[in-house]
Short mmCIF file of N, CA and C in Angstrom, two decimals:
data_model
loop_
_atom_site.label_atom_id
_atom_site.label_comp_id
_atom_site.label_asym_id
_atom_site.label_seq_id
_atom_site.Cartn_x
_atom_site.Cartn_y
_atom_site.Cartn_z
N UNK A 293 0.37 -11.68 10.76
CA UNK A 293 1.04 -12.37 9.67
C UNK A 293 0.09 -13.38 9.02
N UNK A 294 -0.70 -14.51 9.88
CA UNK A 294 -1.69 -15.31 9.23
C UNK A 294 -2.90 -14.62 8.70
N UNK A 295 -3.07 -13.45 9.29
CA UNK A 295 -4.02 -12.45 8.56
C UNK A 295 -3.77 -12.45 6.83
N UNK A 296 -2.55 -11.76 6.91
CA UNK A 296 -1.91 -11.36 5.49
C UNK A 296 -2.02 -12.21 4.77
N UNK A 297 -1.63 -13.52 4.99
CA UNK A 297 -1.15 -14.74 4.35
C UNK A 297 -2.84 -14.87 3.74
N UNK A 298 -3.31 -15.21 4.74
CA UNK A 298 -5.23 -15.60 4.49
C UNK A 298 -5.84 -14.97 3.33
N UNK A 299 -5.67 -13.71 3.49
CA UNK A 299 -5.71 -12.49 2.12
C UNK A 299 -5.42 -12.97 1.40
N UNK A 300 -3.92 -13.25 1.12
CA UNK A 300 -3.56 -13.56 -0.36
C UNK A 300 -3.85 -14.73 -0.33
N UNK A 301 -4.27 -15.32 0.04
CA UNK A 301 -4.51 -17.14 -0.40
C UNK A 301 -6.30 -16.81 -1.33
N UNK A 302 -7.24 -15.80 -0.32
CA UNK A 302 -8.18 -15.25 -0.85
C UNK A 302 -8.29 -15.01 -2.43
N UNK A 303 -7.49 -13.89 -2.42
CA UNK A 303 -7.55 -13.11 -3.84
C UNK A 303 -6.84 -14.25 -4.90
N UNK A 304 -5.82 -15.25 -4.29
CA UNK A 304 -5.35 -15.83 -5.39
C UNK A 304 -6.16 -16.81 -5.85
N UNK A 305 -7.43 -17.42 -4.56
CA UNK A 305 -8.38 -18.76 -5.37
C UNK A 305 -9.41 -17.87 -5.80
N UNK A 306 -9.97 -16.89 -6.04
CA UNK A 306 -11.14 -16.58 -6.49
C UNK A 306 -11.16 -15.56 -7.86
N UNK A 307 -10.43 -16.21 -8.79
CA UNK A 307 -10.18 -14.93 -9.91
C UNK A 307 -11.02 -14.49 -10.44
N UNK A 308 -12.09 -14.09 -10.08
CA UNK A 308 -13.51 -13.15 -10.01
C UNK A 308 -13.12 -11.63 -9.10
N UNK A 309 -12.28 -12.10 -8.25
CA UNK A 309 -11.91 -10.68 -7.29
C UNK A 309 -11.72 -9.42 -8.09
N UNK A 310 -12.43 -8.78 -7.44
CA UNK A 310 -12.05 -7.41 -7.79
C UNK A 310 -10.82 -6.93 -7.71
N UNK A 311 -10.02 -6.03 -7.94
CA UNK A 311 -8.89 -5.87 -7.27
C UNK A 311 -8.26 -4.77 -5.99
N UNK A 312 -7.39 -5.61 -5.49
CA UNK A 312 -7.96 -4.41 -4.47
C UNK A 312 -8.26 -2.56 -4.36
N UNK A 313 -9.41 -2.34 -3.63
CA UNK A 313 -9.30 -0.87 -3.32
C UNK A 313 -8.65 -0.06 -2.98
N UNK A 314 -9.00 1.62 -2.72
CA UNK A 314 -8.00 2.44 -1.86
C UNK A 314 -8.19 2.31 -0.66
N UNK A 315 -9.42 1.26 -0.13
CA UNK A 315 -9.17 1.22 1.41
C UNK A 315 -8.64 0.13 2.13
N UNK A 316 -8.46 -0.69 0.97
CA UNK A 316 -7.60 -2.09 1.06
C UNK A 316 -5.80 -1.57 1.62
N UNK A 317 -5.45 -1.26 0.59
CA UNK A 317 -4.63 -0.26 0.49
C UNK A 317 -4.10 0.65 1.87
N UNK A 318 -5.04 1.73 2.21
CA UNK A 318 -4.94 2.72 3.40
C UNK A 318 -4.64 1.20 4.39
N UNK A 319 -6.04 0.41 4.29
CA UNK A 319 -5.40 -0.35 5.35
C UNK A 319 -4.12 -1.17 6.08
N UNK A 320 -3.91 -1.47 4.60
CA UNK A 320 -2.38 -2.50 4.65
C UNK A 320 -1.31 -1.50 4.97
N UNK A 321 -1.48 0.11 4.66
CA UNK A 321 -0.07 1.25 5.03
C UNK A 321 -0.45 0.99 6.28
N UNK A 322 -1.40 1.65 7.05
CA UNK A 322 -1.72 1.18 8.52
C UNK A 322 -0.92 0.25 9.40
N UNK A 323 -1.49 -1.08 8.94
CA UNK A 323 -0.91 -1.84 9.46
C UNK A 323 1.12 -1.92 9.22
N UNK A 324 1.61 -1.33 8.27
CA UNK A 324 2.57 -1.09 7.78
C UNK A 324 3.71 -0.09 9.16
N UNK A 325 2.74 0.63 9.33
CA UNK A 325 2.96 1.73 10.21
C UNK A 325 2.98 1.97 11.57
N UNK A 326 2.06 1.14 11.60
CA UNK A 326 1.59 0.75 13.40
C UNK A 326 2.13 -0.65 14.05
N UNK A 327 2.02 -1.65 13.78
CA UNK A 327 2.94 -2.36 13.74
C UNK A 327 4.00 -2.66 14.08
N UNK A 328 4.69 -3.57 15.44
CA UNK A 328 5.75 -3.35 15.43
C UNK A 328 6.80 -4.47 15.15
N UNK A 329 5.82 -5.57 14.58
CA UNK A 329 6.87 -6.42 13.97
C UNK A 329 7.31 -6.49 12.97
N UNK A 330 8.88 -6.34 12.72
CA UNK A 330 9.23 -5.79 11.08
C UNK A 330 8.69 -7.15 10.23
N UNK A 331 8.29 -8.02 10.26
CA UNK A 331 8.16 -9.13 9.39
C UNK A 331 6.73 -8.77 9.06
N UNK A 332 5.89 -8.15 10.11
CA UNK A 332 4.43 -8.19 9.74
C UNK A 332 4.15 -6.67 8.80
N UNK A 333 5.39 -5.53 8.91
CA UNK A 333 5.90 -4.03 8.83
C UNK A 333 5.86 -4.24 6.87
N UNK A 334 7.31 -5.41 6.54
CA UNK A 334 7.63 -5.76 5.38
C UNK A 334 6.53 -6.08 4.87
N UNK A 335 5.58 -7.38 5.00
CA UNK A 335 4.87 -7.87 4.21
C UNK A 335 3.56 -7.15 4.33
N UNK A 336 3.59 -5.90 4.89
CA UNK A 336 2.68 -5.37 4.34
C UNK A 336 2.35 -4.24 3.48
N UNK A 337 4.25 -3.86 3.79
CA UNK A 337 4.71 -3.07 2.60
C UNK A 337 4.27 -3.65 1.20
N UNK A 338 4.89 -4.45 0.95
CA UNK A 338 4.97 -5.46 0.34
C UNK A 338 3.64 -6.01 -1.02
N UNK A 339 2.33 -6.17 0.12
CA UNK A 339 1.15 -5.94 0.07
C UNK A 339 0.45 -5.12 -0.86
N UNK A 340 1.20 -3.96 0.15
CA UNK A 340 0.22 -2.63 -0.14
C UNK A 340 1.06 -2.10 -1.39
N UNK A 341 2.40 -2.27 -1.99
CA UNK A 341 2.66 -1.70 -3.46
C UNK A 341 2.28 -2.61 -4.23
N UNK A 342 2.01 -4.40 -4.29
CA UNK A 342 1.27 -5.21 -4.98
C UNK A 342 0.60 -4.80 -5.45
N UNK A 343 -0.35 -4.54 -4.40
CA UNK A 343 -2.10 -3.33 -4.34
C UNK A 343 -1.98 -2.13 -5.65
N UNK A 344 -1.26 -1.39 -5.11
CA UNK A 344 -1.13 0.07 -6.03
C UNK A 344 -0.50 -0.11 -7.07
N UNK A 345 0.40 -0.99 -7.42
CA UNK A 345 0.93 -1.36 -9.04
C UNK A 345 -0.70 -1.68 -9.67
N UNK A 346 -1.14 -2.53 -8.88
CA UNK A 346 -2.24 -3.34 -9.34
C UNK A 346 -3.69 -2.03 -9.62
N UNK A 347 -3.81 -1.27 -8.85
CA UNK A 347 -4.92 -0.43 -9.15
C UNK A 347 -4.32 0.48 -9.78
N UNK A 348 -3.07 0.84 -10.13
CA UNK A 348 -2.41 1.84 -11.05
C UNK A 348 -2.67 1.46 -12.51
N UNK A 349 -3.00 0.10 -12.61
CA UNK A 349 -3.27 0.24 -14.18
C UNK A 349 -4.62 0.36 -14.66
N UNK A 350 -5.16 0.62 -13.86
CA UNK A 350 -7.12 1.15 -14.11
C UNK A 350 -6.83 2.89 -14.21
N UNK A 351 -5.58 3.58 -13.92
CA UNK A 351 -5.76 4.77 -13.95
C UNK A 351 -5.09 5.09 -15.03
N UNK A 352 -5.62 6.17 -15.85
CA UNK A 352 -4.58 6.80 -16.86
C UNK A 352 -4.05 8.09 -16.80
N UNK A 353 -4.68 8.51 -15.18
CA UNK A 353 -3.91 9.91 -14.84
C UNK A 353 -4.25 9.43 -13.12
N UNK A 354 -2.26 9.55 -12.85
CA UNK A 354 -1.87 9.25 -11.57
C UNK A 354 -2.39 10.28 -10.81
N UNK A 355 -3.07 11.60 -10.54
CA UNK A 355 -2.92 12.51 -10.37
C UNK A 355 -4.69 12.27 -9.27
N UNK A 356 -5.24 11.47 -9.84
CA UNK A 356 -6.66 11.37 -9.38
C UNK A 356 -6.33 10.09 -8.24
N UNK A 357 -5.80 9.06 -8.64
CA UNK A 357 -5.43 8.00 -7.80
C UNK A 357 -4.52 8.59 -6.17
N UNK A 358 -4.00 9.37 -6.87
CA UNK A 358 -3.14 10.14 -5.44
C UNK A 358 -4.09 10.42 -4.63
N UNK A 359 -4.52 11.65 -5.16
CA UNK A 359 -6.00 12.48 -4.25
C UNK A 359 -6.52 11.63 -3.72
N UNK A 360 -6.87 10.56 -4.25
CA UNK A 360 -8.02 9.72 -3.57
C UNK A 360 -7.25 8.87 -2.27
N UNK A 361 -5.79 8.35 -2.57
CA UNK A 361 -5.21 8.09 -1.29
C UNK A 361 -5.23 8.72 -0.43
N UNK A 362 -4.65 10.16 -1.16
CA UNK A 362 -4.32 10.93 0.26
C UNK A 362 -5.93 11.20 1.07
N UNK A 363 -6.73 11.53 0.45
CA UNK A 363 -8.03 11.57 1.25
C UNK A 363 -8.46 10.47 2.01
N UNK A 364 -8.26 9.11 1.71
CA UNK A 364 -8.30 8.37 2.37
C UNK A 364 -7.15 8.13 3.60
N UNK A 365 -6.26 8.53 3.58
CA UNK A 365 -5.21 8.62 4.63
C UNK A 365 -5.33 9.31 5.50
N UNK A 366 -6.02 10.54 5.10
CA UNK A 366 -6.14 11.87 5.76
C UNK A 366 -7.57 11.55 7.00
N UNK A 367 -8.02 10.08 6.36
CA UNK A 367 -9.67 10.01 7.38
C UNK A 367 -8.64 9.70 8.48
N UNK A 368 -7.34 8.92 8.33
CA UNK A 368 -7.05 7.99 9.75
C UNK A 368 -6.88 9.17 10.74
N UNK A 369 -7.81 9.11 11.53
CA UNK A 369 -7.81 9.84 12.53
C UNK A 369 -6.76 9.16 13.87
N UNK A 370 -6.53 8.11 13.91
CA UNK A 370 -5.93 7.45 14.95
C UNK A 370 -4.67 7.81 15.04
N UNK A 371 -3.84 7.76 13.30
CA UNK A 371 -2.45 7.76 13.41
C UNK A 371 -2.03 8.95 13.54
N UNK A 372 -0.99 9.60 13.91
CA UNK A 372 -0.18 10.42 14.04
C UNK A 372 0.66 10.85 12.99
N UNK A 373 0.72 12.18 13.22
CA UNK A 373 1.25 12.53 12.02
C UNK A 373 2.50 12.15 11.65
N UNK A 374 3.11 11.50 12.44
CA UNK A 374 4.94 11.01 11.52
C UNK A 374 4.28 9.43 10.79
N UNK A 375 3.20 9.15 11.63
CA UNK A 375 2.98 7.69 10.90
C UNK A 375 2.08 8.48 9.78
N UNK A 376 1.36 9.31 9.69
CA UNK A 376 0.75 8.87 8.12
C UNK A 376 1.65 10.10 7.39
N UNK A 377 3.10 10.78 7.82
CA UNK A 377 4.28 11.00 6.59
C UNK A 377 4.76 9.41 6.22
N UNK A 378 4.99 8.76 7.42
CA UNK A 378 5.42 7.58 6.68
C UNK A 378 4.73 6.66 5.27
N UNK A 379 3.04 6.85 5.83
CA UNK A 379 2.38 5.88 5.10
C UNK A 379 2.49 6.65 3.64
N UNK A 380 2.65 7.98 3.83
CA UNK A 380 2.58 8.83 2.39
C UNK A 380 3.96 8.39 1.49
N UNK A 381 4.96 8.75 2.16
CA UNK A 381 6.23 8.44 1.63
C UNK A 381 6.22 7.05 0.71
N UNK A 382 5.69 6.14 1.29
CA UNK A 382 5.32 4.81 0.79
C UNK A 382 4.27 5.09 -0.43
N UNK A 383 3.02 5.32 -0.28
CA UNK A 383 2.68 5.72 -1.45
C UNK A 383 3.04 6.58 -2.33
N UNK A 384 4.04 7.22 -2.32
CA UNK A 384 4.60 7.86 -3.72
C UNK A 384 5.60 7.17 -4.29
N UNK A 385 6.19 6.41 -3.02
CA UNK A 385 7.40 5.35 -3.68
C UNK A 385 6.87 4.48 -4.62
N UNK A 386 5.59 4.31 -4.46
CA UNK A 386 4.70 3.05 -4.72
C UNK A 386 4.32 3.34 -6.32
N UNK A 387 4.04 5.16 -5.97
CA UNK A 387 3.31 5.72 -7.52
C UNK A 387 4.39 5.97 -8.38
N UNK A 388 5.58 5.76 -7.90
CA UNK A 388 6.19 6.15 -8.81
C UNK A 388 7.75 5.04 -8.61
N UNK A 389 7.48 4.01 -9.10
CA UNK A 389 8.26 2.83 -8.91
C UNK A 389 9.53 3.15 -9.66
N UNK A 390 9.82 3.57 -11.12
CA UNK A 390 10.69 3.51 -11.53
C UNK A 390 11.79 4.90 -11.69
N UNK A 391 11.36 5.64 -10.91
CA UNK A 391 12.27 6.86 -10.10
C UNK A 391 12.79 6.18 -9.31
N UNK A 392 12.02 5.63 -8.23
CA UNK A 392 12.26 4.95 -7.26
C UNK A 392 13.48 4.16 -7.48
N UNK A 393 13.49 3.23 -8.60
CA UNK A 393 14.26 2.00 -8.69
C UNK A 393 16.04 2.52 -9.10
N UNK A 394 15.53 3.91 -10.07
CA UNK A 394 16.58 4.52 -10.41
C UNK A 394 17.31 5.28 -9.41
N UNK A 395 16.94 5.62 -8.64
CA UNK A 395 17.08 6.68 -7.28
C UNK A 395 18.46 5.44 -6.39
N UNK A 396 17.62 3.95 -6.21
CA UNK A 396 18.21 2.98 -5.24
C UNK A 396 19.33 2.69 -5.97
N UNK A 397 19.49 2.72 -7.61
CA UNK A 397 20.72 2.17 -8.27
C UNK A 397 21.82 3.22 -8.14
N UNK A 398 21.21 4.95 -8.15
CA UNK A 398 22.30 5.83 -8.44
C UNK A 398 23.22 6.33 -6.93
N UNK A 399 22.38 5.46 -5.78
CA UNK A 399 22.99 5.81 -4.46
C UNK A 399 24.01 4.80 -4.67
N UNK A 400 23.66 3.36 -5.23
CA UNK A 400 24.67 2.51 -4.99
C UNK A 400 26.14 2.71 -5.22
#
């Protein structure tokens, strides 16, 4: 959790930062995934769609940004395969926010 926090205190004093990467990203699903405290689970959800809203607007075709996740997801050799369906599931929720948002209103 003071990890996370440290990060964003990072990126928010140095507005020179780049923004984050896809391995910024892979990492924060990771920790998302593996993880078993839901507070450390959330905020890194949390994190990691910050992240991908944020590198989604350098792309003008979602289609290349995917690939490049999923290839990067696909290195984690550690996790298991229900954890990186999970971490995937999350990144499409992520790529595609306003399905998403519509999806959570039409269950309600």
């Amino acid at each position: 959790y003071n990890y996370l926090q440290m990060l964003d205190m990072q990126r928010k004093n140095d507005p020179e930062q780049q923004p984050a990467s896809i391995d910024d990203i892979i990492n924060m699903l990771e920790k998302a995934v593996t993880k078993k405290s839901r507070i450390v689970k959330e905020l890194a959800i949390r994190k990691a769609r910050d992240w991908t809203l944020e590198l989604m607007k350098n792309y003008s075709y979602m289609g290349s940004l995917k690939k490049k996740l999923s290839e990067a997801l696909g290195k984690l050799n550690h996790l298991n395969l229900k954890q990186k369906q999970k971490a995937w599931e999350l990144i499409e929720r992520f790529l595609k926010p306003k399905s998403a948002e519509e999806s959570v209103t039409l269950s309600s």
